[in-house]
């Protein structure tokens, strides 16, 4: 996130909208005031009416948010669920402080990775017994990629390529390169829009992001998974920017493996444990490159030979981080009774309304959207390109609108429907308009 200190007043960009070439997989779309567009008073009134009619608006009470702040950075760090502080205090004071080591049994610490995995599973379209929580996204991605390469080699020996989303978050690329060195594969970067054309008989593993972290582009998980399977490859999906924002459907679309973090739209807290999805059909053959004692069939036997436990728990490695694990479990209570489909519908309505407000409030030629217009290609964020983006975001933050910045010129606004409303979207766009004058 950019430095929240107040910078010099940003100046409008010198270039006209669309003059800077968009990065790969971006759709740049000029925005700005239209002489026939809605008036500010009309937009504020509409926001009020939309919030009044919103069935999810009451869910904001499940979160602790500072007064007067519009928080549009839930795609980096979700807001604090109101149940987490008391739960965490109980874990520290009673479970750890009073029960001490007995809590591994009496407080069910030992079963937390699978128990919380089952609690999270419906949000990504997975049946119980296929998600284990623990470690970081990077560690889980390493397990998934090496495990996928070993599954692919067993099914069709001799395949040589690991296809990787060319615009992926950098760490995914680093991990993929390491996994490729370890398994004898060659990394081949691909644009997800054309990934299906790149898949062939030499493809062993495909790694793709469900939503691009910079542009907010949503990739076609069902079609790309089907294409990977038609080519005989194993597919791994990174769900960091989609889980908790839109339906994923891992089981419905026969995804092989998936990973994701829990501190964004799932609101698990800073550094919250990530998760690993292993489809039931692959679990018996899944060979983790990190065979830790927590994934052993008999962990307390302390034998020199590793025998993986049955099921998804073989994805466990070391002792779970109980404090953050149980904070995540409490955070997931915010989803009680909430439909992911309803969240998706509100997300699209919010992002549509925000773009409309930006077009009404912001001077022409000042910003352009790099987030796809089509709902089928949009995640739950809007990314706007502009000159002086770092300074613009810092100024927004100083005025109580919190988004974030991605180099060199992208303003990101994440819309978390559980606690973001239409008045938030209107105020954010209006504040952006004020900054540019």
Tab-separated table of C-alpha atoms in Angstrom:
chain	number	residue	atom	x	y	z
A	1	UNK	CA	0.000	0.000	0.000
A	2	UNK	CA	1.161	3.526	-0.668
A	3	UNK	CA	2.473	5.855	2.007
A	4	UNK	CA	-0.595	7.328	3.733
A	5	UNK	CA	1.088	10.655	4.425
A	6	UNK	CA	-0.388	13.582	2.487
A	7	UNK	CA	1.614	14.201	-0.717
A	8	UNK	CA	1.690	17.237	-2.975
A	9	UNK	CA	-1.595	17.693	-4.850
A	10	UNK	CA	-1.496	15.389	-7.894
A	11	UNK	CA	-1.779	16.900	-11.345
A	12	UNK	CA	-3.939	15.455	-14.110
A	13	UNK	CA	-2.031	13.247	-16.564
A	14	UNK	CA	-0.698	14.792	-19.732
A	15	UNK	CA	-1.799	11.884	-21.902
A	16	UNK	CA	-5.335	11.454	-23.268
A	17	UNK	CA	-7.324	8.425	-22.156
A	18	UNK	CA	-6.051	5.293	-23.847
A	19	UNK	CA	-2.737	6.813	-24.955
A	20	UNK	CA	-0.578	4.531	-22.779
A	21	UNK	CA	-0.483	0.960	-24.098
A	22	UNK	CA	-2.265	-1.408	-21.719
A	23	UNK	CA	-0.276	-4.308	-20.222
A	24	UNK	CA	-1.099	-7.823	-21.486
A	25	UNK	CA	-4.606	-9.035	-20.645
A	26	UNK	CA	-5.761	-5.530	-19.680
A	27	UNK	CA	-8.754	-3.815	-21.233
A	28	UNK	CA	-8.207	-0.068	-20.972
A	29	UNK	CA	-11.383	2.007	-21.089
A	30	UNK	CA	-11.403	5.786	-20.873
A	31	UNK	CA	-13.568	7.319	-18.155
A	32	UNK	CA	-14.552	10.885	-17.416
A	33	UNK	CA	-17.364	13.332	-16.968
A	34	UNK	CA	-20.124	13.270	-19.533
A	35	UNK	CA	-22.207	16.391	-20.106
A	36	UNK	CA	-25.320	14.215	-20.119
A	37	UNK	CA	-24.292	12.012	-17.208
A	38	UNK	CA	-26.002	11.853	-13.818
A	39	UNK	CA	-25.606	14.749	-11.387
A	40	UNK	CA	-23.778	14.212	-8.066
A	41	UNK	CA	-27.003	14.632	-6.091
A	42	UNK	CA	-28.655	11.949	-8.213
A	43	UNK	CA	-25.802	9.501	-7.612
A	44	UNK	CA	-25.824	10.120	-3.856
A	45	UNK	CA	-29.596	9.567	-3.754
A	46	UNK	CA	-29.291	6.398	-5.804
A	47	UNK	CA	-26.561	5.099	-3.512
A	48	UNK	CA	-28.798	5.680	-0.511
A	49	UNK	CA	-31.686	3.860	-2.183
A	50	UNK	CA	-29.496	0.967	-3.278
A	51	UNK	CA	-28.130	0.542	0.242
A	52	UNK	CA	-31.651	0.617	1.676
A	53	UNK	CA	-32.722	-2.184	-0.676
A	54	UNK	CA	-29.571	-4.271	-0.163
A	55	UNK	CA	-30.257	-7.540	1.679
A	56	UNK	CA	-26.544	-7.878	2.505
A	57	UNK	CA	-26.184	-4.398	4.017
A	58	UNK	CA	-26.868	-5.722	7.527
A	59	UNK	CA	-23.735	-7.861	7.308
A	60	UNK	CA	-21.573	-4.779	7.817
A	61	UNK	CA	-22.439	-5.081	11.522
A	62	UNK	CA	-20.435	-8.330	11.581
A	63	UNK	CA	-17.238	-6.315	11.090
A	64	UNK	CA	-15.297	-3.729	13.054
A	65	UNK	CA	-14.528	-0.768	10.813
A	66	UNK	CA	-13.287	2.731	11.722
A	67	UNK	CA	-15.892	5.478	11.576
A	68	UNK	CA	-15.672	7.725	8.553
A	69	UNK	CA	-13.505	5.388	6.499
A	70	UNK	CA	-14.361	3.880	3.126
A	71	UNK	CA	-12.397	0.638	3.024
A	72	UNK	CA	-11.744	-0.609	-0.508
A	73	UNK	CA	-8.623	-2.652	0.160
A	74	UNK	CA	-10.224	-5.929	1.206
A	75	UNK	CA	-8.503	-7.512	-1.788
A	76	UNK	CA	-5.253	-6.996	0.165
A	77	UNK	CA	-6.407	-7.336	3.786
A	78	UNK	CA	-9.980	-7.982	4.825
A	79	UNK	CA	-11.642	-6.047	7.622
A	80	UNK	CA	-11.763	-7.389	11.191
A	81	UNK	CA	-14.789	-9.631	11.873
A	82	UNK	CA	-16.403	-8.612	15.155
A	83	UNK	CA	-16.199	-12.135	16.631
A	84	UNK	CA	-12.429	-12.457	16.278
A	85	UNK	CA	-11.146	-10.377	19.237
A	86	UNK	CA	-13.074	-12.324	21.888
A	87	UNK	CA	-12.241	-15.652	20.288
A	88	UNK	CA	-8.559	-14.796	20.112
A	89	UNK	CA	-8.582	-13.642	23.730
A	90	UNK	CA	-10.112	-16.969	24.767
A	91	UNK	CA	-7.508	-18.923	22.794
A	92	UNK	CA	-4.702	-17.003	24.477
A	93	UNK	CA	-5.996	-16.731	28.033
A	94	UNK	CA	-7.969	-19.934	28.561
A	95	UNK	CA	-6.951	-22.475	25.927
A	96	UNK	CA	-3.259	-21.646	26.041
A	97	UNK	CA	-3.008	-19.950	29.443
A	98	UNK	CA	-5.127	-22.354	31.535
A	99	UNK	CA	-5.350	-25.610	29.606
A	100	UNK	CA	-1.817	-25.423	28.233
A	101	UNK	CA	-0.860	-28.485	26.216
A	102	UNK	CA	-4.182	-30.182	27.018
A	103	UNK	CA	-5.812	-27.912	24.427
A	104	UNK	CA	-4.423	-30.044	21.612
A	105	UNK	CA	-7.116	-32.547	22.642
A	106	UNK	CA	-9.585	-30.674	24.850
A	107	UNK	CA	-9.833	-27.613	22.572
A	108	UNK	CA	-9.486	-29.669	19.385
A	109	UNK	CA	-6.366	-27.879	18.221
A	110	UNK	CA	-5.091	-30.967	16.457
A	111	UNK	CA	-8.060	-31.226	14.095
A	112	UNK	CA	-8.190	-27.515	13.260
A	113	UNK	CA	-6.578	-27.687	9.767
A	114	UNK	CA	-9.188	-30.105	8.403
A	115	UNK	CA	-12.099	-28.733	10.470
A	116	UNK	CA	-11.517	-25.188	9.241
A	117	UNK	CA	-10.899	-26.524	5.746
A	118	UNK	CA	-14.374	-28.048	5.772
A	119	UNK	CA	-15.808	-24.745	7.020
A	120	UNK	CA	-14.121	-22.869	4.179
A	121	UNK	CA	-14.855	-25.473	1.501
A	122	UNK	CA	-18.410	-24.349	0.572
A	123	UNK	CA	-17.080	-20.887	-0.272
A	124	UNK	CA	-14.945	-22.393	-3.048
A	125	UNK	CA	-17.399	-25.070	-4.123
A	126	UNK	CA	-15.728	-28.068	-2.505
A	127	UNK	CA	-17.238	-30.977	-0.645
A	128	UNK	CA	-15.874	-31.843	2.817
A	129	UNK	CA	-12.559	-33.660	3.114
A	130	UNK	CA	-10.767	-31.862	0.276
A	131	UNK	CA	-9.403	-28.682	1.876
A	132	UNK	CA	-6.680	-28.433	4.495
A	133	UNK	CA	-5.756	-25.096	6.101
A	134	UNK	CA	-2.203	-24.190	7.049
A	135	UNK	CA	1.108	-22.731	5.877
A	136	UNK	CA	1.263	-19.831	3.406
A	137	UNK	CA	-0.047	-19.625	-0.135
A	138	UNK	CA	3.508	-19.900	-1.433
A	139	UNK	CA	4.211	-23.079	0.538
A	140	UNK	CA	0.918	-24.616	-0.537
A	141	UNK	CA	1.570	-23.670	-4.146
A	142	UNK	CA	4.927	-25.425	-4.011
A	143	UNK	CA	3.247	-28.557	-2.652
A	144	UNK	CA	0.543	-28.345	-5.317
A	145	UNK	CA	2.875	-27.804	-8.278
A	146	UNK	CA	5.346	-30.558	-7.386
A	147	UNK	CA	2.474	-32.852	-6.454
A	148	UNK	CA	0.789	-32.044	-9.776
A	149	UNK	CA	3.988	-32.769	-11.720
A	150	UNK	CA	4.278	-36.135	-10.002
A	151	UNK	CA	0.634	-36.930	-10.755
A	152	UNK	CA	1.177	-35.977	-14.395
A	153	UNK	CA	4.327	-38.077	-14.687
A	154	UNK	CA	2.552	-41.100	-13.260
A	155	UNK	CA	-0.365	-40.691	-15.679
A	156	UNK	CA	1.567	-39.768	-18.843
A	157	UNK	CA	5.370	-40.009	-18.522
A	158	UNK	CA	7.604	-37.730	-20.529
A	159	UNK	CA	5.627	-34.510	-20.580
A	160	UNK	CA	7.912	-31.499	-20.325
A	161	UNK	CA	5.995	-28.226	-19.917
A	162	UNK	CA	4.633	-26.278	-16.969
A	163	UNK	CA	2.379	-23.551	-18.347
A	164	UNK	CA	2.220	-20.486	-16.085
A	165	UNK	CA	0.052	-17.383	-16.258
A	166	UNK	CA	2.416	-14.751	-17.706
A	167	UNK	CA	0.865	-11.976	-15.589
A	168	UNK	CA	0.856	-13.970	-12.375
A	169	UNK	CA	1.710	-12.559	-8.970
A	170	UNK	CA	5.534	-12.668	-8.884
A	171	UNK	CA	5.810	-15.227	-6.074
A	172	UNK	CA	3.748	-17.713	-8.084
A	173	UNK	CA	6.291	-17.373	-10.847
A	174	UNK	CA	9.217	-17.862	-8.478
A	175	UNK	CA	7.624	-20.959	-6.957
A	176	UNK	CA	6.763	-22.353	-10.389
A	177	UNK	CA	10.361	-21.954	-11.551
A	178	UNK	CA	11.632	-23.774	-8.473
A	179	UNK	CA	9.066	-26.567	-8.834
A	180	UNK	CA	10.011	-26.924	-12.508
A	181	UNK	CA	13.702	-27.282	-11.666
A	182	UNK	CA	12.844	-29.912	-9.098
A	183	UNK	CA	10.640	-31.963	-11.438
A	184	UNK	CA	12.484	-31.546	-14.735
A	185	UNK	CA	9.802	-29.398	-16.365
A	186	UNK	CA	10.230	-26.234	-18.396
A	187	UNK	CA	8.220	-23.142	-17.485
A	188	UNK	CA	6.284	-21.664	-20.403
A	189	UNK	CA	4.550	-18.307	-19.751
A	190	UNK	CA	1.095	-17.975	-21.329
A	191	UNK	CA	-1.607	-15.348	-21.544
A	192	UNK	CA	-4.600	-17.031	-19.858
A	193	UNK	CA	-6.840	-15.712	-22.648
A	194	UNK	CA	-4.885	-17.940	-25.035
A	195	UNK	CA	-3.773	-20.665	-22.628
A	196	UNK	CA	-6.025	-23.318	-24.144
A	197	UNK	CA	-4.231	-22.946	-27.490
A	198	UNK	CA	-0.883	-23.508	-25.764
A	199	UNK	CA	-1.929	-26.781	-24.136
A	200	UNK	CA	-0.821	-29.941	-25.893
A	201	UNK	CA	0.594	-33.448	-25.491
A	202	UNK	CA	3.778	-32.052	-23.935
A	203	UNK	CA	1.905	-30.135	-21.201
A	204	UNK	CA	2.218	-31.692	-17.767
A	205	UNK	CA	0.864	-28.960	-15.452
A	206	UNK	CA	-1.042	-25.711	-15.909
A	207	UNK	CA	-0.937	-22.946	-13.250
A	208	UNK	CA	-3.452	-20.122	-13.586
A	209	UNK	CA	-4.876	-17.308	-11.465
A	210	UNK	CA	-8.649	-17.182	-11.236
A	211	UNK	CA	-8.529	-13.353	-10.986
A	212	UNK	CA	-5.576	-11.226	-12.080
A	213	UNK	CA	-4.240	-9.309	-9.095
A	214	UNK	CA	-3.501	-6.086	-11.005
A	215	UNK	CA	-6.348	-5.744	-13.480
A	216	UNK	CA	-9.140	-7.629	-11.714
A	217	UNK	CA	-9.729	-9.746	-14.836
A	218	UNK	CA	-11.622	-12.961	-14.138
A	219	UNK	CA	-10.394	-15.934	-16.139
A	220	UNK	CA	-12.636	-18.750	-17.369
A	221	UNK	CA	-11.983	-21.498	-14.818
A	222	UNK	CA	-14.484	-24.017	-16.252
A	223	UNK	CA	-13.288	-23.726	-19.847
A	224	UNK	CA	-9.574	-23.645	-19.045
A	225	UNK	CA	-9.859	-26.587	-16.661
A	226	UNK	CA	-11.665	-28.561	-19.357
A	227	UNK	CA	-8.992	-27.610	-21.904
A	228	UNK	CA	-6.205	-28.739	-19.572
A	229	UNK	CA	-7.913	-32.075	-19.031
A	230	UNK	CA	-8.501	-32.500	-22.765
A	231	UNK	CA	-4.740	-32.088	-23.196
A	232	UNK	CA	-4.093	-34.639	-20.434
A	233	UNK	CA	-2.614	-32.072	-18.043
A	234	UNK	CA	-3.121	-31.400	-14.336
A	235	UNK	CA	-4.422	-27.924	-13.518
A	236	UNK	CA	-3.629	-25.847	-10.421
A	237	UNK	CA	-5.655	-22.695	-9.683
A	238	UNK	CA	-4.630	-19.769	-7.490
A	239	UNK	CA	-7.835	-18.461	-5.870
A	240	UNK	CA	-6.352	-15.614	-3.810
A	241	UNK	CA	-8.423	-12.923	-5.525
A	242	UNK	CA	-11.633	-14.883	-6.073
A	243	UNK	CA	-12.410	-16.953	-2.967
A	244	UNK	CA	-14.999	-15.083	-0.928
A	245	UNK	CA	-15.839	-12.726	-3.792
A	246	UNK	CA	-17.495	-14.994	-6.340
A	247	UNK	CA	-18.520	-18.623	-6.923
A	248	UNK	CA	-15.560	-20.848	-7.778
A	249	UNK	CA	-17.037	-24.339	-8.223
A	250	UNK	CA	-13.930	-26.495	-7.758
A	251	UNK	CA	-15.849	-29.765	-7.578
A	252	UNK	CA	-18.397	-28.832	-10.235
A	253	UNK	CA	-15.654	-28.075	-12.739
A	254	UNK	CA	-13.384	-31.006	-11.794
A	255	UNK	CA	-10.420	-28.872	-10.744
A	256	UNK	CA	-7.426	-30.978	-9.715
A	257	UNK	CA	-5.628	-28.771	-7.185
A	258	UNK	CA	-6.066	-25.242	-5.883
A	259	UNK	CA	-4.489	-22.892	-3.348
A	260	UNK	CA	-5.450	-19.591	-1.837
A	261	UNK	CA	-4.975	-17.152	0.996
A	262	UNK	CA	-7.570	-16.309	3.646
A	263	UNK	CA	-6.651	-12.742	4.587
A	264	UNK	CA	-8.331	-11.002	1.635
A	265	UNK	CA	-12.044	-11.541	0.950
A	266	UNK	CA	-12.206	-14.259	3.634
A	267	UNK	CA	-11.108	-11.752	6.312
A	268	UNK	CA	-8.862	-14.159	8.220
A	269	UNK	CA	-6.415	-11.504	9.413
A	270	UNK	CA	-2.846	-10.486	8.522
A	271	UNK	CA	-0.746	-13.535	7.716
A	272	UNK	CA	-3.701	-15.876	8.223
A	273	UNK	CA	-3.022	-19.453	7.138
A	274	UNK	CA	-3.662	-20.371	3.535
A	275	UNK	CA	-5.341	-23.510	2.209
A	276	UNK	CA	-4.713	-26.372	-0.175
A	277	UNK	CA	-7.464	-28.135	-2.131
A	278	UNK	CA	-6.739	-31.675	-3.306
A	279	UNK	CA	-9.583	-33.244	-5.262
A	280	UNK	CA	-10.692	-36.467	-3.650
A	281	UNK	CA	-9.754	-38.502	-6.747
A	282	UNK	CA	-6.102	-37.394	-6.443
A	283	UNK	CA	-5.573	-37.722	-2.705
A	284	UNK	CA	-4.339	-41.316	-2.581
A	285	UNK	CA	-1.639	-40.572	-5.177
A	286	UNK	CA	-0.736	-37.047	-4.054
A	287	UNK	CA	2.976	-37.061	-3.189
A	288	UNK	CA	3.845	-33.893	-1.284
A	289	UNK	CA	7.386	-32.554	-1.635
A	290	UNK	CA	7.186	-31.451	2.024
A	291	UNK	CA	6.485	-34.644	3.996
A	292	UNK	CA	6.223	-33.246	7.502
A	293	UNK	CA	5.341	-35.080	10.698
A	294	UNK	CA	1.872	-33.515	10.805
A	295	UNK	CA	1.024	-35.279	7.560
A	296	UNK	CA	2.262	-38.665	8.742
A	297	UNK	CA	-0.182	-41.535	9.122
A	298	UNK	CA	1.070	-42.050	12.688
A	299	UNK	CA	2.686	-38.733	13.660
A	300	UNK	CA	3.479	-39.637	17.254
A	301	UNK	CA	5.195	-42.918	16.378
A	302	UNK	CA	8.217	-40.822	15.383
A	303	UNK	CA	9.368	-43.425	12.852
A	304	UNK	CA	12.228	-42.653	10.439
A	305	UNK	CA	10.151	-43.586	7.394
A	306	UNK	CA	7.409	-41.323	6.091
A	307	UNK	CA	3.976	-42.822	5.498
A	308	UNK	CA	1.400	-40.226	4.402
A	309	UNK	CA	-1.902	-40.106	6.220
A	310	UNK	CA	-4.978	-40.905	4.143
A	311	UNK	CA	-6.969	-38.040	2.719
A	312	UNK	CA	-6.304	-34.333	2.418
A	313	UNK	CA	-4.428	-34.223	5.739
A	314	UNK	CA	-1.362	-35.488	3.863
A	315	UNK	CA	-1.049	-31.854	2.766
A	316	UNK	CA	-0.118	-30.909	6.349
A	317	UNK	CA	3.549	-30.297	7.141
A	318	UNK	CA	4.457	-28.894	10.552
A	319	UNK	CA	2.708	-27.844	13.743
A	320	UNK	CA	-0.279	-25.598	12.923
A	321	UNK	CA	-0.183	-21.924	13.856
A	322	UNK	CA	-3.026	-22.168	16.344
A	323	UNK	CA	-3.449	-18.477	17.181
A	324	UNK	CA	-4.020	-17.399	13.579
A	325	UNK	CA	-5.766	-20.667	12.705
A	326	UNK	CA	-8.487	-20.181	15.301
A	327	UNK	CA	-8.794	-16.481	14.485
A	328	UNK	CA	-9.582	-17.581	10.927
A	329	UNK	CA	-12.146	-20.078	12.174
A	330	UNK	CA	-13.944	-17.282	14.034
A	331	UNK	CA	-13.654	-14.972	11.018
A	332	UNK	CA	-15.465	-17.488	8.829
A	333	UNK	CA	-18.510	-17.116	11.107
A	334	UNK	CA	-19.166	-13.883	9.214
A	335	UNK	CA	-20.320	-16.097	6.336
A	336	UNK	CA	-23.080	-17.805	8.310
A	337	UNK	CA	-26.235	-17.794	6.197
A	338	UNK	CA	-24.573	-15.910	3.333
A	339	UNK	CA	-24.849	-17.065	-0.269
A	340	UNK	CA	-21.743	-16.646	-2.418
A	341	UNK	CA	-24.081	-16.092	-5.365
A	342	UNK	CA	-25.690	-13.145	-3.560
A	343	UNK	CA	-22.242	-11.753	-2.797
A	344	UNK	CA	-21.332	-12.009	-6.479
A	345	UNK	CA	-24.505	-10.205	-7.553
A	346	UNK	CA	-23.801	-7.339	-5.166
A	347	UNK	CA	-20.135	-7.234	-6.214
A	348	UNK	CA	-21.074	-6.696	-9.838
A	349	UNK	CA	-23.655	-4.070	-8.904
A	350	UNK	CA	-21.128	-2.237	-6.733
A	351	UNK	CA	-18.388	-2.226	-9.356
A	352	UNK	CA	-20.826	-1.127	-12.077
A	353	UNK	CA	-22.026	1.727	-9.880
A	354	UNK	CA	-18.478	2.753	-8.965
A	355	UNK	CA	-17.496	2.954	-12.629
A	356	UNK	CA	-20.592	5.043	-13.329
A	357	UNK	CA	-19.670	7.397	-10.488
A	358	UNK	CA	-16.066	7.673	-11.663
A	359	UNK	CA	-17.293	8.589	-15.143
A	360	UNK	CA	-19.516	11.289	-13.621
A	361	UNK	CA	-17.058	12.787	-11.139
A	362	UNK	CA	-13.577	12.486	-12.621
A	363	UNK	CA	-12.356	14.884	-15.355
A	364	UNK	CA	-12.146	13.342	-18.829
A	365	UNK	CA	-8.782	11.841	-19.759
A	366	UNK	CA	-7.665	11.572	-16.142
A	367	UNK	CA	-8.138	7.861	-15.506
A	368	UNK	CA	-8.926	4.763	-17.505
A	369	UNK	CA	-10.251	1.436	-16.341
A	370	UNK	CA	-8.103	-1.624	-16.986
A	371	UNK	CA	-10.742	-3.909	-15.493
A	372	UNK	CA	-12.924	-5.680	-18.065
A	373	UNK	CA	-16.363	-4.253	-18.714
A	374	UNK	CA	-18.028	-7.630	-19.176
A	375	UNK	CA	-19.254	-9.211	-15.958
A	376	UNK	CA	-18.021	-12.622	-17.101
A	377	UNK	CA	-14.473	-11.250	-17.118
A	378	UNK	CA	-14.551	-9.139	-13.941
A	379	UNK	CA	-13.545	-10.101	-10.415
A	380	UNK	CA	-14.470	-7.957	-7.404
A	381	UNK	CA	-12.089	-5.077	-7.927
A	382	UNK	CA	-11.742	-2.081	-10.205
A	383	UNK	CA	-8.291	-1.014	-11.355
A	384	UNK	CA	-7.792	2.459	-12.765
A	385	UNK	CA	-4.673	3.632	-14.544
A	386	UNK	CA	-3.456	7.192	-14.131
A	387	UNK	CA	-0.342	9.273	-13.948
A	388	UNK	CA	0.930	9.948	-10.416
A	389	UNK	CA	-0.948	6.881	-9.186
A	390	UNK	CA	1.104	6.517	-6.016
A	391	UNK	CA	0.454	10.139	-5.017
A	392	UNK	CA	-3.216	9.910	-5.933
A	393	UNK	CA	-3.729	6.876	-3.714
A	394	UNK	CA	-1.890	8.496	-0.830
A	395	UNK	CA	-4.169	11.527	-1.161
A	396	UNK	CA	-7.257	9.291	-1.233
A	397	UNK	CA	-6.103	7.563	1.930
A	398	UNK	CA	-5.499	10.906	3.642
A	399	UNK	CA	-9.135	11.740	2.867
A	400	UNK	CA	-10.486	8.504	4.331
A	401	UNK	CA	-10.805	6.374	1.176
A	402	UNK	CA	-8.466	3.388	1.443
A	403	UNK	CA	-7.506	1.479	-1.675
A	404	UNK	CA	-4.041	0.554	-2.858
A	405	UNK	CA	-1.460	1.145	-5.567
A	406	UNK	CA	0.370	-1.193	-7.910
A	407	UNK	CA	3.387	-0.004	-9.859
A	408	UNK	CA	3.719	1.763	-12.083
A	409	UNK	CA	0.330	3.430	-12.545
A	410	UNK	CA	-2.583	1.372	-11.173
A	411	UNK	CA	-5.079	2.366	-8.468
A	412	UNK	CA	-6.829	-0.735	-7.099
A	413	UNK	CA	-10.202	-0.662	-5.390
A	414	UNK	CA	-11.404	-3.937	-3.877
A	415	UNK	CA	-15.137	-4.323	-3.238
A	416	UNK	CA	-15.991	-6.720	-0.411
A	417	UNK	CA	-19.797	-6.966	-0.465
A	418	UNK	CA	-20.031	-8.160	3.138
A	419	UNK	CA	-19.109	-4.697	4.389
A	420	UNK	CA	-18.884	-2.292	1.425
A	421	UNK	CA	-21.984	-0.385	0.359
A	422	UNK	CA	-23.089	1.791	-2.531
A	423	UNK	CA	-22.582	4.985	-0.542
A	424	UNK	CA	-18.956	3.888	-0.077
A	425	UNK	CA	-18.577	3.500	-3.842
A	426	UNK	CA	-20.122	6.927	-4.485
A	427	UNK	CA	-17.943	8.667	-1.885
A	428	UNK	CA	-14.770	7.012	-3.201
A	429	UNK	CA	-15.460	8.162	-6.765
A	430	UNK	CA	-16.476	11.648	-5.608
A	431	UNK	CA	-13.268	11.971	-3.563
A	432	UNK	CA	-11.222	10.874	-6.559
A	433	UNK	CA	-12.953	13.553	-8.605
A	434	UNK	CA	-12.141	16.196	-5.999
A	435	UNK	CA	-8.456	15.250	-6.058
A	436	UNK	CA	-8.246	15.880	-9.785
A	437	UNK	CA	-10.343	19.004	-9.528
